[in-house]
Amino acid sequence: MASTSISKAEKSYIQAGFLSSPPLRADGRALHDFRSVALETGVAPLANGSARLSIGANAHDGGGGTEVLAATKLEVENVEEDGCDGGRIVCTVTCSPAAYPQLSSNALDDLQYDMTVILHQTLSHPSLHPNNLGILPKKKSWLLNLDIVVLADAGNIYDAIFMAARAALWDTKVPKTRSVEYKVRKGNSGGVVGGKTGSSGDMDVDEETTSGFDTRQIQQATDFELTDYWDEGEVLDGRERWPISITLNLPPPTHFLDATLPEESAVPLKALLVYSFPPSESPNVQAMRILGSGELTVVLLKDLVKEGEKYARELFIALNSKLKEEDIRRNQKARERFARR
């Protein structure tokens, strides 16, 4: 993770604030408080799903915070060539040079790679795989590309990336498809197609013909078509399972959430914990990373996982509430636009 450079005096001052009683932070937050989170879905009209998320942005001009843009795009791929039966997910994280002006191009590439690996390995796990990415069994499937762009980093970038990714996947619609089989019309031995010659040779009796494209009683589908071009499609399966990340910053013996850039520079050790909360099931730890220098004992790590689950659940509930509000807002906006036609 990229961080700003601070002096030893600043580092000591920030660390002393965490260990004071009560703990003190420069912006007045408690140790476990998040900055304000702003979320908007449907920001990329040509994407199958999209979201823009910011943490700690200035309420007046919208600047000064961590800002991430996420978008999904579905494309058809052949299973026999390079695809995967049932579909697959590919994640990519790109960092704007304006977000990290202090980094060289090589360092920026390394940072993008690290973020991409963590996100892709987590979201492409079989336990999270959607069931509606298949089109034709063993022939065609959907490739879901999830692209993340980091526009600004004012701290806590991993939590922002996972929240934006979850919002974009929540917003994703999969086009409805229908299998198609092409049948060649069968003619008689005389080469007459679509007709039958009588025994006397002076009369043709038309036989029942069917369309070359028959979408009923498919026995061996060879291709597919979209059922409704005007319909955005169905919701991506498993929207409640997509995980959320919590970064625990660890100034011993305590921890805090949602670090700013100076706080990240003052605290070198972080635990990145990713949780999913499937409906009617116990929570799952989808990923865990220790970032920075330092060591954690097994006992401490076990306690952090338990604490992280509590914070992640609170964030999960708040994010779900905001996503449902966005669905209502966009549906209302669509109805108003339709009524004006």
XYZ file of C-alpha atoms in Angstrom:
341
model
C 0.000 0.000 0.000
C 1.196 3.482 -0.815
C 1.474 5.950 2.028
C 2.607 9.505 2.547
C 5.866 10.380 4.250
C 5.596 11.913 7.699
C 8.224 13.027 10.175
C 9.147 11.090 13.301
C 7.475 13.757 15.417
C 4.196 13.405 13.483
C 4.368 9.635 13.717
C 4.968 9.761 17.464
C 2.132 12.263 17.935
C -0.369 10.098 16.011
C 0.636 6.926 17.855
C 0.384 8.670 21.235
C -3.154 9.756 20.356
C -4.229 6.154 19.764
C -2.866 5.051 23.139
C -4.230 7.968 25.170
C -7.332 7.722 27.343
C -9.681 8.394 25.684
C -8.058 7.740 22.274
C -7.660 10.814 20.081
C -7.639 11.127 16.287
C -6.943 14.218 14.235
C -10.489 14.355 12.808
C -12.193 13.666 16.151
C -13.470 10.184 15.296
C -13.499 7.274 17.700
C -11.186 4.363 16.936
C -13.934 2.279 15.327
C -15.757 5.027 13.423
C -15.787 5.334 9.638
C -15.681 8.570 7.736
C -18.760 9.414 5.675
C -19.357 6.986 2.795
C -21.092 8.158 -0.396
C -22.347 5.616 -2.939
C -24.051 5.857 -6.316
C -24.904 2.976 -8.653
C -25.601 2.983 -12.380
C -22.959 5.611 -13.132
C -21.701 3.925 -16.348
C -24.597 3.576 -18.833
C -22.788 1.126 -21.137
C -21.781 -1.249 -18.330
C -23.866 -4.167 -17.075
C -23.391 -2.822 -13.555
C -21.465 0.086 -12.063
C -20.910 2.091 -8.907
C -18.926 5.047 -7.627
C -17.918 5.114 -3.972
C -16.092 7.689 -1.890
C -14.929 7.689 1.726
C -14.347 10.918 3.608
C -15.081 13.247 0.703
C -15.609 16.923 1.442
C -19.329 17.619 1.791
C -19.038 20.941 -0.067
C -17.099 20.045 -3.208
C -16.875 16.229 -3.048
C -13.072 16.217 -3.029
C -10.410 15.194 -0.584
C -11.472 11.605 0.053
C -10.825 8.110 -1.238
C -12.734 7.592 -4.483
C -13.208 4.373 -6.443
C -15.136 3.605 -9.632
C -16.257 0.028 -10.374
C -17.937 -1.392 -13.482
C -18.842 -4.839 -14.806
C -19.088 -5.913 -18.429
C -20.332 -9.271 -19.724
C -19.005 -10.847 -22.892
C -19.641 -14.222 -24.499
C -16.803 -16.717 -24.666
C -16.506 -20.228 -26.081
C -16.003 -22.885 -23.442
C -14.058 -25.091 -25.860
C -11.478 -22.374 -26.510
C -10.549 -20.385 -23.412
C -13.784 -20.177 -21.464
C -15.083 -21.999 -18.419
C -18.300 -23.993 -18.329
C -20.704 -22.033 -16.152
C -18.879 -18.732 -16.669
C -16.087 -17.017 -14.805
C -15.122 -13.713 -13.199
C -11.983 -11.703 -13.959
C -11.076 -8.717 -11.770
C -8.708 -5.884 -12.627
C -7.653 -2.895 -10.529
C -6.193 0.203 -12.184
C -4.767 3.113 -10.215
C -4.868 6.608 -11.635
C -1.427 8.275 -11.576
C -3.152 11.306 -10.061
C -4.067 9.185 -7.031
C -0.404 8.314 -6.379
C 1.729 11.160 -7.733
C 4.617 10.152 -5.458
C 5.000 6.726 -7.112
C 7.036 5.884 -10.186
C 5.390 4.007 -13.042
C 6.985 0.725 -11.935
C 5.861 1.199 -8.338
C 2.355 2.032 -9.548
C 2.281 -1.153 -11.629
C 3.315 -3.186 -8.584
C 0.595 -1.572 -6.479
C -2.049 -2.288 -9.133
C -0.888 -5.881 -9.371
C -1.099 -6.420 -5.605
C -4.617 -4.979 -5.467
C -5.718 -7.031 -8.467
C -4.421 -10.285 -6.985
C -6.227 -9.774 -3.676
C -9.515 -8.797 -5.324
C -9.448 -11.454 -8.049
C -8.461 -14.347 -5.792
C -11.254 -13.426 -3.396
C -14.140 -12.814 -5.805
C -13.327 -15.661 -8.201
C -13.445 -18.286 -5.443
C -15.885 -21.150 -6.245
C -17.900 -20.476 -3.077
C -18.975 -17.107 -4.521
C -19.568 -18.202 -8.113
C -22.935 -17.029 -9.548
C -25.200 -19.702 -11.011
C -26.486 -17.668 -13.956
C -23.293 -17.076 -15.952
C -23.813 -20.157 -18.115
C -25.443 -19.898 -21.562
C -25.065 -23.244 -23.352
C -23.640 -26.149 -21.334
C -20.085 -26.981 -22.446
C -20.346 -24.498 -25.327
C -20.863 -20.862 -24.357
C -20.827 -18.878 -21.145
C -20.551 -15.337 -19.837
C -17.211 -13.820 -18.917
C -17.794 -11.184 -16.246
C -15.102 -8.510 -16.269
C -14.986 -6.433 -13.091
C -12.844 -3.331 -13.554
C -11.913 -1.106 -10.623
C -10.367 2.333 -11.054
C -8.829 4.084 -8.054
C -9.390 7.784 -8.697
C -8.112 9.084 -5.352
C -6.571 7.502 -2.263
C -6.988 9.303 1.050
C -6.608 6.123 3.094
C -8.415 2.802 3.597
C -8.277 1.926 -0.087
C -8.920 -1.822 0.241
C -12.195 -1.356 2.100
C -13.259 1.140 -0.565
C -12.342 -1.262 -3.387
C -14.348 -4.140 -1.938
C -17.364 -1.935 -1.193
C -17.330 -0.519 -4.730
C -16.918 -4.018 -6.193
C -19.846 -5.306 -4.161
C -22.009 -2.380 -5.258
C -21.170 -2.924 -8.947
C -21.885 -6.663 -8.707
C -25.143 -5.912 -6.879
C -26.087 -3.616 -9.764
C -25.142 -6.134 -12.485
C -27.866 -7.518 -14.757
C -27.300 -10.679 -16.816
C -29.102 -10.728 -20.209
C -31.767 -13.408 -20.542
C -30.992 -15.936 -23.267
C -32.837 -18.718 -25.065
C -31.288 -21.778 -26.682
C -31.683 -22.175 -30.445
C -31.359 -25.284 -32.611
C -31.138 -25.159 -36.406
C -32.929 -27.986 -38.187
C -32.415 -28.750 -41.897
C -35.633 -29.545 -43.722
C -35.859 -33.108 -44.954
C -36.979 -33.741 -48.549
C -38.012 -36.909 -50.394
C -35.794 -39.015 -52.603
C -36.731 -36.913 -55.612
C -35.291 -33.842 -54.029
C -38.590 -32.095 -53.277
C -38.203 -30.090 -50.063
C -41.280 -29.188 -48.073
C -43.662 -31.236 -50.266
C -44.757 -34.785 -51.043
C -45.490 -36.224 -54.527
C -48.588 -38.453 -54.951
C -48.455 -41.958 -56.415
C -50.114 -40.854 -59.672
C -47.537 -38.148 -60.186
C -50.158 -35.486 -60.929
C -50.759 -34.092 -57.479
C -48.592 -32.459 -54.822
C -49.712 -32.606 -51.216
C -48.046 -30.057 -48.974
C -46.690 -31.468 -45.774
C -46.405 -29.541 -42.539
C -43.244 -27.483 -42.396
C -41.502 -25.933 -39.424
C -39.206 -23.006 -39.055
C -35.511 -23.606 -39.446
C -35.010 -21.990 -36.050
C -37.051 -23.917 -33.521
C -36.788 -22.786 -29.912
C -39.229 -25.413 -28.638
C -38.225 -28.850 -27.414
C -34.526 -28.221 -27.876
C -32.633 -31.497 -28.020
C -29.178 -30.258 -28.940
C -28.797 -26.482 -28.739
C -26.231 -25.014 -31.096
C -26.612 -21.292 -30.418
C -28.575 -18.779 -28.360
C -30.512 -15.561 -28.711
C -31.611 -12.804 -26.353
C -35.223 -13.173 -25.300
C -35.906 -9.427 -24.946
C -33.596 -6.763 -26.309
C -35.281 -4.035 -24.272
C -34.890 -5.899 -20.989
C -31.732 -5.313 -18.947
C -31.855 -8.922 -17.782
C -31.948 -10.680 -14.446
C -30.019 -9.822 -11.310
C -26.626 -11.497 -10.991
C -27.027 -14.541 -8.773
C -25.683 -14.452 -5.227
C -25.824 -10.697 -4.654
C -26.139 -11.288 -0.895
C -22.957 -13.374 -0.823
C -20.516 -10.834 -2.237
C -17.955 -10.090 0.481
C -16.891 -6.959 2.254
C -13.479 -5.984 3.596
C -12.404 -4.622 6.963
C -8.883 -3.288 7.479
C -7.722 -3.379 11.096
C -4.836 -0.987 11.713
C -2.753 -2.292 14.597
C -0.917 0.067 16.933
C -0.291 -2.371 19.829
C -2.207 -3.131 21.955
C -5.280 -1.626 20.256
C -6.675 -1.351 16.718
C -8.677 1.173 14.722
C -10.679 1.385 11.488
C -10.715 3.564 8.376
C -7.240 5.052 8.575
C -6.314 8.273 6.814
C -3.015 8.477 4.926
C -1.060 9.989 7.856
C -2.477 7.318 10.173
C -1.476 4.570 7.739
C 2.062 5.952 7.672
C 2.208 6.021 11.473
C 0.978 2.424 11.885
C 2.980 -0.035 9.766
C 1.005 -3.213 10.558
C -2.482 -3.928 9.198
C -4.771 -6.942 9.013
C -7.021 -7.136 5.953
C -10.037 -9.363 6.652
C -12.696 -10.162 4.046
C -16.055 -11.601 5.130
C -19.172 -12.802 3.355
C -22.565 -13.110 5.020
C -24.671 -15.659 3.103
C -28.371 -15.615 4.031
C -29.318 -18.170 6.700
C -25.699 -19.282 7.039
C -22.811 -18.495 9.330
C -20.337 -15.825 8.153
C -17.337 -16.912 6.105
C -13.812 -15.515 6.137
C -13.134 -15.277 2.397
C -9.629 -13.824 2.617
C -7.042 -12.614 5.094
C -3.847 -10.655 4.525
C -1.255 -9.201 6.879
C 0.098 -5.991 5.354
C 3.186 -4.108 6.466
C 5.994 -4.968 8.841
C 5.454 -6.719 12.150
C 4.191 -9.986 13.564
C 0.925 -11.261 15.018
C 0.503 -14.143 17.433
C -2.087 -16.812 16.725
C -4.074 -15.820 19.816
C -4.163 -12.153 18.795
C -5.076 -13.029 15.220
C -7.981 -15.166 16.424
C -9.297 -12.261 18.494
C -8.915 -9.888 15.548
C -10.911 -12.205 13.282
C -13.731 -12.239 15.823
C -13.662 -8.454 16.229
C -13.411 -7.939 12.480
C -16.556 -9.990 11.910
C -18.519 -7.628 14.139
C -17.278 -4.530 12.290
C -17.813 -6.175 8.903
C -21.405 -7.100 9.734
C -22.207 -3.513 10.715
C -20.667 -2.233 7.488
C -22.429 -4.959 5.489
C -25.847 -3.965 6.866
C -25.230 -0.263 6.236
C -24.027 -0.901 2.675
C -26.999 -3.155 1.897
C -29.364 -0.463 3.124
C -27.720 2.096 0.853
C -27.820 -0.269 -2.137
C -31.540 -0.863 -1.659
C -32.094 2.893 -1.456
C -30.209 3.251 -4.737
C -32.443 0.600 -6.348
C -35.546 2.514 -5.262
C -34.123 5.831 -6.477
C -33.202 4.475 -9.896
C -36.545 2.684 -10.342
C -38.386 5.884 -9.492
C -36.219 7.828 -11.919
C -36.901 5.267 -14.664
C -40.666 5.488 -14.098
C -40.567 9.273 -14.302
C -38.554 9.141 -17.506
C -40.995 6.629 -19.002
C -43.992 8.776 -17.994
C -42.579 11.780 -19.887
C -42.514 9.881 -23.171
